[in-house]
Coordinates of C-alpha atoms in Angstrom, one line a residue:
M1 CA 0.0 0.0 0.0
T2 CA 1.3 3.4 -0.9
W3 CA 1.9 5.5 2.3
K4 CA -0.3 8.6 2.5
P5 CA 0.1 11.2 5.3
C6 CA -2.8 11.5 7.6
F7 CA -1.5 14.9 8.6
S8 CA -1.7 16.3 5.1
A9 CA -3.0 19.8 5.1
R10 CA -5.6 18.6 2.6
S11 CA -7.3 16.2 5.0
R12 CA -7.8 17.9 8.3
C13 CA -11.5 17.7 8.9
A14 CA -11.6 14.7 11.1
T15 CA -9.2 14.7 14.0
F16 CA -10.8 16.4 16.9
G17 CA -9.5 17.5 20.4
V18 CA -11.0 16.1 23.5
F19 CA -10.0 16.2 27.1
I20 CA -11.3 13.3 29.1
A21 CA -11.1 13.2 32.8
F22 CA -11.9 11.0 35.9
T23 CA -13.7 12.8 38.7
Y24 CA -11.1 12.9 41.4
A25 CA -12.0 14.6 44.6
C26 CA -10.0 17.7 45.6
S27 CA -9.4 15.9 48.9
Q28 CA -7.6 13.0 47.2
E29 CA -5.2 11.1 49.4
L30 CA -1.7 12.6 49.3
P31 CA 1.6 10.6 49.6
D32 CA 3.0 10.5 53.2
A33 CA 6.3 11.8 51.9
L34 CA 4.8 15.2 51.4
G35 CA 4.5 15.7 55.1
R36 CA 1.6 17.3 56.9
E37 CA 2.5 20.8 56.0
N38 CA 3.1 20.2 52.3
A39 CA -0.1 18.1 52.1
A40 CA -2.1 21.0 53.7
N41 CA -0.5 23.5 51.3
L42 CA -1.3 21.3 48.2
S43 CA -4.9 20.7 49.4
A44 CA -5.4 24.4 49.9
R45 CA -4.0 25.1 46.4
V46 CA -6.5 22.6 44.9
E47 CA -9.4 24.2 46.8
D48 CA -8.3 27.7 45.7
C49 CA -8.1 26.7 42.1
T50 CA -10.7 28.8 40.4
E51 CA -9.8 28.5 36.7
H52 CA -11.6 26.3 34.3
G53 CA -9.1 24.7 31.9
L54 CA -6.1 24.4 34.2
L55 CA -4.3 21.1 34.9
A56 CA -5.7 19.2 37.9
S57 CA -3.0 16.4 38.2
A58 CA 0.0 16.4 40.5
P59 CA 2.5 17.9 40.4
F60 CA 0.9 20.5 38.1
S61 CA -2.5 21.1 39.8
C62 CA -3.8 24.6 39.0
T63 CA -1.1 25.4 36.5
A64 CA -1.4 26.0 32.8
M65 CA -0.8 23.3 30.2
K66 CA 2.3 23.4 28.0
S67 CA 1.9 20.5 25.7
A68 CA 3.7 18.9 22.7
F69 CA 2.1 16.8 20.1
F70 CA 4.1 13.5 20.1
F71 CA 4.3 10.3 18.1
A72 CA 5.6 7.4 20.2
G73 CA 7.6 4.7 18.4
S74 CA 10.5 4.6 16.0
W75 CA 10.4 6.1 12.6
Q76 CA 8.8 4.2 9.8
N77 CA 12.0 2.7 8.4
G78 CA 10.5 -0.7 7.4
I79 CA 11.9 -2.5 10.5
K80 CA 9.2 -4.3 12.5
Y81 CA 9.2 -3.5 16.3
Y82 CA 5.6 -4.2 17.1
E83 CA 2.7 -6.4 15.9
Y84 CA 2.6 -5.2 12.3
S85 CA 5.3 -4.5 9.7
P86 CA 5.5 -0.8 8.9
V87 CA 6.0 0.9 5.5
D88 CA 9.3 2.7 4.8
N89 CA 8.4 6.4 4.7
R90 CA 11.8 7.9 5.4
H91 CA 11.8 9.6 2.0
Y92 CA 8.9 11.7 3.1
Y93 CA 10.8 13.4 5.9
T94 CA 11.5 17.1 5.3
V95 CA 13.4 17.6 8.6
H96 CA 15.6 15.2 10.6
P97 CA 16.6 15.4 14.3
A98 CA 20.3 16.1 14.9
D99 CA 20.4 13.2 17.5
S100 CA 19.3 9.9 15.9
R101 CA 18.0 8.7 19.3
H102 CA 14.9 10.7 18.5
L103 CA 14.2 8.4 15.5
N104 CA 14.9 5.1 17.3
W105 CA 12.5 5.1 20.2
S106 CA 11.7 1.4 19.9
E107 CA 15.2 0.1 20.0
R108 CA 16.1 0.8 23.6
R109 CA 14.5 2.0 26.8
S110 CA 17.3 4.5 27.2
Y111 CA 16.2 6.2 23.9
Q112 CA 12.7 6.5 25.3
D113 CA 14.1 8.0 28.5
F114 CA 16.2 10.4 26.4
A115 CA 13.2 11.6 24.4
L116 CA 11.1 12.4 27.5
D117 CA 14.1 14.1 29.2
E118 CA 14.4 16.3 26.2
L119 CA 10.7 17.2 26.3
V120 CA 10.9 18.0 30.0
S121 CA 14.0 20.1 29.4
A122 CA 12.3 22.1 26.7
G123 CA 9.6 23.1 29.3
F124 CA 6.6 20.9 28.5
N125 CA 4.4 19.5 31.3
V126 CA 2.1 17.5 29.0
I127 CA 2.6 15.1 26.0
D128 CA -0.3 14.9 23.5
M129 CA 0.1 11.2 22.6
S130 CA -1.0 10.4 19.1
T131 CA -3.2 7.3 18.9
W132 CA -4.3 5.3 15.8
G133 CA -7.1 3.0 16.9
P134 CA -7.7 0.5 19.7
R135 CA -5.4 -2.3 20.7
G136 CA -4.9 -4.7 17.7
S137 CA -5.8 -2.2 15.0
D138 CA -3.3 -1.8 12.2
N139 CA -4.2 1.7 10.9
W140 CA -0.9 3.2 12.1
A141 CA 1.3 0.8 10.0
P142 CA 0.5 2.3 6.6
Y143 CA -0.4 5.8 7.6
A144 CA 1.3 7.1 10.7
P145 CA 4.6 9.1 10.5
M146 CA 6.1 6.9 13.3
Q147 CA 5.4 3.4 14.5
T148 CA 2.6 4.5 16.9
S149 CA 1.5 1.0 17.9
T150 CA -0.5 0.8 21.1
Y151 CA 2.6 -1.0 22.6
A152 CA 4.7 2.1 21.8
Q153 CA 2.0 4.1 23.7
D154 CA 2.5 1.7 26.7
E155 CA 6.2 2.5 26.6
L156 CA 5.5 6.2 26.7
F157 CA 3.4 5.8 29.9
D158 CA 6.2 3.7 31.4
A159 CA 8.8 6.3 30.6
A160 CA 6.7 9.1 32.0
L161 CA 6.4 7.5 35.4
K162 CA 9.9 8.7 36.4
R163 CA 9.4 12.2 35.2
D164 CA 7.3 15.3 36.0
I165 CA 5.3 15.1 32.8
L166 CA 1.7 14.1 32.0
I167 CA 0.0 12.5 29.0
I168 CA -3.1 13.4 27.1
P169 CA -4.1 10.7 24.5
V170 CA -5.1 12.0 21.1
I171 CA -7.8 10.4 18.9
E172 CA -6.4 10.8 15.4
D173 CA -8.2 11.1 12.1
V174 CA -7.6 7.4 11.1
A175 CA -8.2 6.0 7.7
A176 CA -9.6 2.5 7.3
T177 CA -7.5 -0.5 6.4
P178 CA -8.8 -4.0 5.3
N179 CA -8.5 -5.1 8.9
S180 CA -9.5 -2.0 10.9
P181 CA -12.3 0.6 10.6
Q182 CA -11.7 4.3 10.2
V183 CA -12.1 6.7 13.1
R184 CA -13.2 10.1 11.7
F185 CA -15.0 12.6 13.8
P186 CA -17.1 14.2 10.9
E187 CA -18.5 10.9 9.8
D188 CA -18.6 9.2 13.2
F189 CA -19.9 11.9 15.6
G190 CA -23.6 11.3 16.2
R191 CA -23.8 8.4 13.7
N192 CA -21.8 5.4 15.0
D193 CA -19.8 4.1 17.9
H194 CA -16.3 4.2 16.3
L195 CA -15.3 7.3 18.3
R196 CA -16.8 6.1 21.5
K197 CA -15.1 2.7 21.2
A198 CA -11.7 4.4 20.6
I199 CA -12.1 6.4 23.7
D200 CA -13.4 3.4 25.7
D201 CA -10.3 1.5 24.7
L202 CA -7.9 4.2 26.0
V203 CA -9.8 4.6 29.3
N204 CA -9.9 0.9 29.9
R205 CA -6.2 0.4 28.9
Y206 CA -4.7 3.2 31.0
I207 CA -7.3 3.9 33.8
V208 CA -9.7 1.1 34.5
S209 CA -7.5 -2.0 33.8
P210 CA -3.9 -0.8 33.3
A211 CA -1.1 -3.2 32.9
N212 CA 0.8 -1.0 35.3
P213 CA -1.2 0.3 38.3
K214 CA 0.7 3.6 38.2
W215 CA -0.3 4.5 34.7
P216 CA -3.5 6.4 35.7
S217 CA -1.4 8.9 37.6
K218 CA 0.2 10.0 34.3
W219 CA -3.0 10.6 32.4
A220 CA -3.5 14.4 32.7
Q221 CA -6.6 15.7 34.4
I222 CA -8.2 19.1 33.7
Y223 CA -10.6 21.2 35.7
D224 CA -14.0 21.6 34.2
S225 CA -16.3 24.6 34.6
K226 CA -17.5 23.3 38.0
L227 CA -13.8 22.9 39.0
Q228 CA -14.0 19.1 39.0
P229 CA -11.0 17.3 37.5
R230 CA -11.6 15.1 34.5
Y231 CA -9.2 12.9 32.6
A232 CA -8.3 14.4 29.2
V233 CA -8.2 13.1 25.7
L234 CA -7.5 15.3 22.7
L235 CA -9.6 14.9 19.5
M236 CA -8.7 17.1 16.6
H237 CA -10.4 19.2 13.9
V238 CA -14.0 19.0 15.1
C239 CA -16.7 19.2 12.4
S240 CA -19.8 17.1 11.7
K241 CA -21.5 15.9 8.5
A242 CA -24.5 14.8 10.7
I243 CA -25.4 18.4 11.6
A244 CA -26.3 21.0 9.0
A245 CA -24.5 24.2 9.4
S246 CA -27.6 26.1 8.5
D247 CA -29.6 24.5 11.3
P248 CA -30.4 27.3 13.8
D249 CA -30.1 24.7 16.6
A250 CA -26.8 23.3 15.3
D251 CA -24.7 24.5 18.3
S252 CA -27.2 23.2 20.8
T253 CA -27.3 19.9 19.0
F254 CA -23.6 19.6 19.0
A255 CA -23.3 20.4 22.7
S256 CA -26.0 17.8 23.6
W257 CA -24.1 15.2 21.5
I258 CA -20.8 16.1 23.3
H259 CA -22.6 15.6 26.6
Q260 CA -24.1 12.3 25.5
L261 CA -20.7 11.0 24.3
A262 CA -19.3 11.7 27.8
E263 CA -22.3 10.0 29.4
D264 CA -21.8 6.9 27.1
V265 CA -18.1 6.6 28.0
K266 CA -19.0 6.9 31.6
G267 CA -21.7 4.2 31.2
D268 CA -19.1 1.9 29.5
T269 CA -16.2 2.5 31.8
G270 CA -17.4 4.2 35.0
V271 CA -15.1 7.1 34.2
D272 CA -16.3 10.7 33.8
V273 CA -15.1 12.4 30.7
G274 CA -14.8 15.9 29.3
F275 CA -13.5 17.4 26.1
T276 CA -11.3 20.0 24.6
L277 CA -12.1 20.7 21.1
D278 CA -9.9 21.5 18.1
A279 CA -12.2 24.0 16.5
T280 CA -10.1 24.7 13.5
P281 CA -12.5 24.6 10.5
A282 CA -11.8 21.7 8.1
D283 CA -10.3 22.4 4.7
G284 CA -13.1 22.3 2.2
A285 CA -15.9 22.6 4.8
S286 CA -19.3 23.1 3.0
A287 CA -22.7 24.3 3.9
N288 CA -23.5 20.7 4.8
T289 CA -20.7 20.5 7.3
Y290 CA -21.0 21.9 10.8
Y291 CA -18.0 23.4 12.5
L292 CA -17.5 25.6 15.5
V293 CA -17.7 29.4 15.2
P294 CA -16.7 31.5 18.3
K295 CA -19.5 34.0 18.3
R296 CA -22.1 31.4 17.6
A297 CA -21.0 28.4 19.6
G298 CA -18.9 30.0 22.4
A299 CA -21.6 30.7 25.0
I300 CA -23.2 27.3 24.6
L301 CA -19.9 25.5 24.8
K302 CA -18.8 27.5 27.8
D303 CA -21.9 26.2 29.6
T304 CA -21.4 22.6 28.5
R305 CA -19.5 21.1 31.4
E306 CA -17.9 18.3 29.3
V307 CA -16.1 21.0 27.2
L308 CA -12.9 21.9 29.0
A309 CA -11.2 24.1 26.5
I310 CA -10.8 25.0 22.8
R311 CA -7.4 23.6 21.8
P312 CA -6.7 24.2 18.0
F313 CA -4.2 22.3 15.9
L314 CA -2.5 24.4 13.2
S315 CA -5.2 27.1 13.4
E316 CA -3.7 28.9 10.4
I317 CA -4.4 25.9 8.1
L318 CA -7.1 27.5 5.9
H319 CA -4.6 30.2 4.9
M320 CA -2.0 28.0 3.3
D321 CA -2.1 29.8 0.0
G322 CA -1.4 33.4 1.3
P323 CA 1.7 35.1 2.7
D324 CA 2.9 34.6 6.3
E325 CA 1.2 37.8 7.3
D326 CA -2.2 36.4 6.4
R327 CA -1.5 33.3 8.4
F328 CA -0.4 35.4 11.4
W329 CA -3.7 37.4 11.3
A330 CA -5.7 34.2 10.9
K331 CA -4.1 32.7 14.0
H332 CA -4.3 36.0 15.9
D333 CA -8.0 36.6 15.1
E334 CA -9.1 33.0 15.7
A335 CA -7.4 33.1 19.2
K336 CA -8.8 36.5 20.0
A337 CA -12.4 35.5 19.0
W338 CA -12.4 32.4 21.1
I339 CA -10.8 34.1 24.1
A340 CA -13.5 36.7 24.0
T341 CA -16.2 34.1 24.6
G342 CA -14.7 33.3 28.0
I343 CA -14.1 29.6 27.3
P344 CA -10.5 28.4 28.1
Y345 CA -8.3 28.6 25.0
I346 CA -5.1 26.7 24.5
L347 CA -2.9 28.7 22.0
D348 CA -1.3 26.5 19.4
I349 CA 2.2 27.4 18.3
T350 CA 4.3 25.9 15.4
A351 CA 7.8 26.6 14.1
G352 CA 6.6 26.3 10.5
Y353 CA 5.4 23.8 7.9
N354 CA 6.8 22.0 4.9
A355 CA 5.0 19.1 3.2
T356 CA 6.2 19.6 -0.3
I357 CA 7.3 16.0 -0.5
F358 CA 3.6 15.0 -0.5
G359 CA 3.1 17.1 -3.5
E360 CA 1.7 20.1 -1.5
P361 CA 3.1 23.5 -2.4
Y362 CA 2.8 24.8 1.2
V363 CA 6.0 26.0 2.8
Y364 CA 6.0 28.7 5.5
G365 CA 7.6 29.7 8.7
N366 CA 10.9 28.3 10.1
D367 CA 12.4 31.7 10.1
D368 CA 12.7 34.6 12.5
I369 CA 9.7 36.5 11.2
W370 CA 7.3 33.6 11.8
R371 CA 8.8 32.7 15.1
N372 CA 8.5 36.2 16.3
D373 CA 4.9 36.4 15.0
Q374 CA 4.0 33.3 17.1
G375 CA 5.5 34.9 20.2
A376 CA 3.5 38.1 19.6
I377 CA 0.2 36.3 19.9
R378 CA 1.0 34.9 23.4
G379 CA -0.6 37.4 25.7
L380 CA -4.2 37.7 24.4
G381 CA -5.5 35.8 27.4
Q382 CA -4.8 32.1 26.6
S383 CA -5.2 29.4 29.2
G384 CA -2.2 27.4 28.0
L385 CA 0.1 26.6 25.1
S386 CA 0.4 23.6 22.7
F387 CA 3.2 22.9 20.2
T388 CA 2.7 21.3 16.8
A389 CA 4.6 19.0 16.9
W390 CA 7.7 17.6 18.6
N391 CA 8.5 14.9 16.1
G392 CA 6.2 15.4 13.0
Y393 CA 9.2 15.1 10.7
T394 CA 7.2 14.6 7.5
E395 CA 5.9 18.1 7.7
S396 CA 8.9 19.8 9.2
W397 CA 7.5 19.8 12.7
A398 CA 10.3 19.4 15.2
G399 CA 11.0 20.8 18.6
M400 CA 14.5 19.3 19.1
P401 CA 17.7 20.5 17.3
T402 CA 17.6 19.4 13.7
Q403 CA 20.1 18.7 10.9
E404 CA 18.4 21.3 8.6
S405 CA 18.5 25.0 8.9
G406 CA 15.6 27.3 8.7
R407 CA 14.4 29.1 5.5
D408 CA 16.4 32.1 6.6
G409 CA 19.5 30.1 7.1
T410 CA 19.3 30.1 10.9
P411 CA 20.8 26.9 12.4
G412 CA 18.7 23.8 13.3
D413 CA 19.0 24.3 17.0
T414 CA 17.2 27.7 16.7
W415 CA 13.9 25.9 16.7
N416 CA 14.7 24.4 20.1
R417 CA 16.0 27.6 21.5
W418 CA 12.9 29.5 20.3
L419 CA 10.6 26.8 21.8
K420 CA 12.2 27.0 25.2
A421 CA 11.8 30.8 25.1
M422 CA 8.1 30.4 24.2
L423 CA 7.5 28.0 27.0
S424 CA 9.2 30.0 29.7
G425 CA 7.1 31.3 32.6
D426 CA 3.4 30.9 33.2
A427 CA 1.8 29.9 29.9
R428 CA -1.2 32.2 30.6
R429 CA 1.0 35.3 30.8
C430 CA 2.5 37.5 28.2
N431 CA 6.2 36.8 27.9
Y432 CA 7.9 37.6 24.6
V433 CA 11.5 37.0 23.4
H434 CA 12.5 38.6 20.1
F435 CA 14.8 36.6 17.8
V436 CA 17.3 38.1 15.4
N437 CA 19.4 35.7 13.2
G438 CA 18.2 32.8 15.2
Q439 CA 19.4 34.3 18.5
P440 CA 17.3 35.7 21.3
S441 CA 17.8 39.4 21.6
H442 CA 15.1 41.4 23.6
R443 CA 12.5 40.5 26.1
V444 CA 9.0 42.0 26.7
Y445 CA 6.9 40.8 29.6
G446 CA 4.2 41.6 32.1
E447 CA 1.7 44.5 31.5
I448 CA 4.0 46.2 28.9
C449 CA 3.9 42.9 26.9
E450 CA 0.1 42.7 27.2
K451 CA -0.2 46.3 26.0
W452 CA 2.1 45.6 23.0
V453 CA 0.2 42.4 22.1
A454 CA -3.1 44.4 22.3
Y455 CA -1.6 46.6 19.6
S456 CA -0.8 43.5 17.4
G457 CA 2.8 43.0 18.5
T458 CA 5.4 42.9 15.6
R459 CA 2.6 43.5 13.1
G460 CA 1.2 46.6 14.8
V461 CA 1.9 50.3 15.1
L462 CA 4.8 49.8 17.6
G463 CA 6.7 47.2 15.6
S464 CA 9.4 45.0 17.0
P465 CA 11.2 45.6 20.3
R466 CA 14.6 47.5 20.1
A467 CA 15.6 46.8 23.7
S468 CA 14.6 44.7 26.6
E469 CA 12.3 46.2 29.3
A470 CA 14.3 48.4 31.7
D471 CA 14.0 51.0 34.4
S472 CA 12.9 54.4 33.2
H473 CA 13.6 57.9 34.7
S474 CA 10.9 58.3 37.4
D475 CA 10.7 56.2 40.5
G476 CA 9.2 52.7 39.9
S477 CA 8.7 53.3 36.2
R478 CA 9.6 50.7 33.5
I479 CA 10.1 51.3 29.7
S480 CA 10.2 49.2 26.6
E481 CA 11.5 50.8 23.3
F482 CA 10.1 49.5 20.0
Q483 CA 10.7 50.3 16.3
Y484 CA 8.0 53.0 16.1
G485 CA 7.2 53.9 19.7
I486 CA 7.4 53.4 23.4
I487 CA 5.5 51.7 26.2
L488 CA 5.9 53.0 29.8
W489 CA 4.5 51.5 33.0
N490 CA 4.2 52.4 36.6
L491 CA 2.0 51.3 39.4
E492 CA -0.2 54.4 39.4
H493 CA -1.1 54.6 35.7
G494 CA -0.4 51.1 34.3
A495 CA 1.1 50.6 30.9
H496 CA 0.5 53.1 28.0
E497 CA 1.9 53.4 24.5
V498 CA 3.1 56.4 22.5
H499 CA 4.1 56.0 18.9
G500 CA 5.2 57.8 15.7
L501 CA 6.1 61.5 15.8
I502 CA 4.5 62.0 19.2
A503 CA 6.9 59.4 20.6
D504 CA 9.8 61.3 18.9
K505 CA 8.7 64.5 20.6
Y506 CA 8.3 62.7 23.9
R507 CA 11.9 61.5 23.7
Q508 CA 13.1 65.0 23.0
L509 CA 11.3 66.3 26.1
G510 CA 13.0 63.7 28.3
L511 CA 10.3 61.0 28.5
D512 CA 8.9 60.5 32.0
G513 CA 11.9 62.3 33.4
G514 CA 10.9 65.6 31.7
D515 CA 8.2 68.2 32.2
L516 CA 5.4 65.9 31.0
G517 CA 5.9 63.0 33.3
M518 CA 4.3 59.5 32.7
P519 CA 1.6 58.9 30.0
T520 CA -1.8 58.5 31.6
A521 CA -3.6 57.0 28.5
D522 CA -2.8 55.4 25.2
Q523 CA -2.4 57.6 22.1
E524 CA -5.8 58.6 20.7
S525 CA -7.3 60.5 17.8
S526 CA -7.3 64.2 18.0
S527 CA -10.6 66.1 18.4
T528 CA -9.2 69.3 16.9
C529 CA -7.9 68.1 13.5
E530 CA -9.0 65.3 11.3
G531 CA -6.5 62.4 11.1
G532 CA -4.5 63.9 14.0
A533 CA -3.5 62.3 17.3
I534 CA -2.9 63.3 20.9
S535 CA -1.2 61.7 23.9
R536 CA -1.9 62.7 27.5
F537 CA 0.6 62.8 30.3
E538 CA 0.7 63.6 34.0
R539 CA 1.6 67.3 33.3
G540 CA 0.6 68.0 29.7
T541 CA -0.1 66.7 26.2
I542 CA 1.6 66.2 22.9
D543 CA -0.4 66.8 19.6
W544 CA 0.2 66.0 16.0
C545 CA -1.8 66.9 12.9
P546 CA -1.4 65.8 9.3
G547 CA 1.1 67.9 7.4
W548 CA 3.3 68.6 10.5
T549 CA 6.8 67.5 10.3
E550 CA 7.0 67.1 14.1
A551 CA 4.6 66.9 17.0
Q552 CA 4.0 69.7 19.4
G553 CA 4.4 69.4 23.2
H554 CA 2.2 71.3 25.7
P555 CA 3.6 70.9 29.2
N556 CA 1.3 71.8 32.2
N557 CA -1.8 71.3 30.0
D558 CA -3.8 68.4 31.3
A559 CA -6.9 69.0 29.2
G560 CA -5.0 69.7 26.0
V561 CA -5.4 72.9 23.8
P562 CA -6.2 73.4 20.1
P563 CA -2.9 72.2 18.5
T564 CA -0.7 74.8 16.9
G565 CA 1.8 74.0 14.3
P566 CA 5.3 75.5 13.9
D567 CA 3.9 78.7 12.3
G568 CA 1.1 79.1 14.8
G569 CA -1.6 77.6 12.6
P570 CA -3.3 74.2 12.9

């Protein structure tokens, strides 16, 4: 059989993201080794957790997820390690790890330990484990990029036991073979039991009747909207051909079916389940295919207890034909729209894409511009981060150092360096590191970072950072300099931006150390000249009108005055 990539950008509709969870009481028994004081502190932390969508499993309870999509097993090199003989798909790889141990997972336990140590070192706390059907199915052998047998998945759970990292199983979009049925969310959801059976198999294998009694502790739990922990399973690219997009009750129908799927799994296994949904619209979705739209579905899904978060996979996928800037805005706008609904949103990040070996013309990213664009989205209010993908070599998805350089000539270890920067700190917070020639240069964080991201980061009116955040002139003030402007912060006024000619004039007047003091608001449109702008400060204003070669400062004028140009006119 000719090998065909399941992760082709042309066939994305079916894989869907679901988080499944067991209802574990917050007062769960704690190991004696913690001691009474530590146990009390941890229990208090669980009880104080008030955020839907955060991890609920030790040692990461009440922290944000940082996950990597991962294929267990060796590469598909034609050598049989598990129950079926794989195809040889090495010629499809568009990127290769610098250390071959990443390719040879199945040869030695030490290689499995090495791979997980690398993931932990990068900053991940969750592995999104790709699965390709229940025990005994052979779908993975002709289609998966790695030898993702269920026995390779067992090895992943074993290797995770010694490390601070959790696992979320992923129900892939799996094509049928002569021996095994397909598992496709669009066709299966609401129509047959293939999806349900795939979830049941995972729950039984790793929670209900595990070969190793410690395995359940490694399956990640997530807090639902009632702050109850649930085991998590990721299902990707949610859409349904059983629901008409034009149906006015489509969103309610979808939510009720999600609820019923969770109830069915509980009835089969005794385990409560919930879901995170990859809401990325499928390529080629038609009027007869239902998919999730933030403004329409957000409120209903937020109130559906079984939905734990929106967790996209390659959210820019529908903009493969345009320039990188279009893909940036697609990813940015999708994230912003979902976050505005109030439902937890796990921001997907990727170093780039290259699947030309499959006959696809799509190549993007893997350069400083794309990496910096990705970083400039973190800070919109996401509940966590997910990386696509650690070892998806057939489409140039890699998190470890690679043999290949980026499109801009930056070395292969740049990807790993950038990834570690992206994963630093709390995944919910704004924390940006700017890369130049593959090297980290300037950092923007905290409220200044949030203000910069609100103004569209590298693609906005302020442009890229020119220096890292630093102390400014007045007591307790902080400043970040950008290509086209400034953001200053202090405790009294918060963070505010000034840009363009007004920023130039503010620098001439000594910034916050001069007569004007700190900005008290963001730059806004002028009320005295069409197309003009004004910035307000503690002790005055700066105005600019079209046609002026420089802005005009007005110290000691809190309210502002009609602007006067260099010759006294407007």
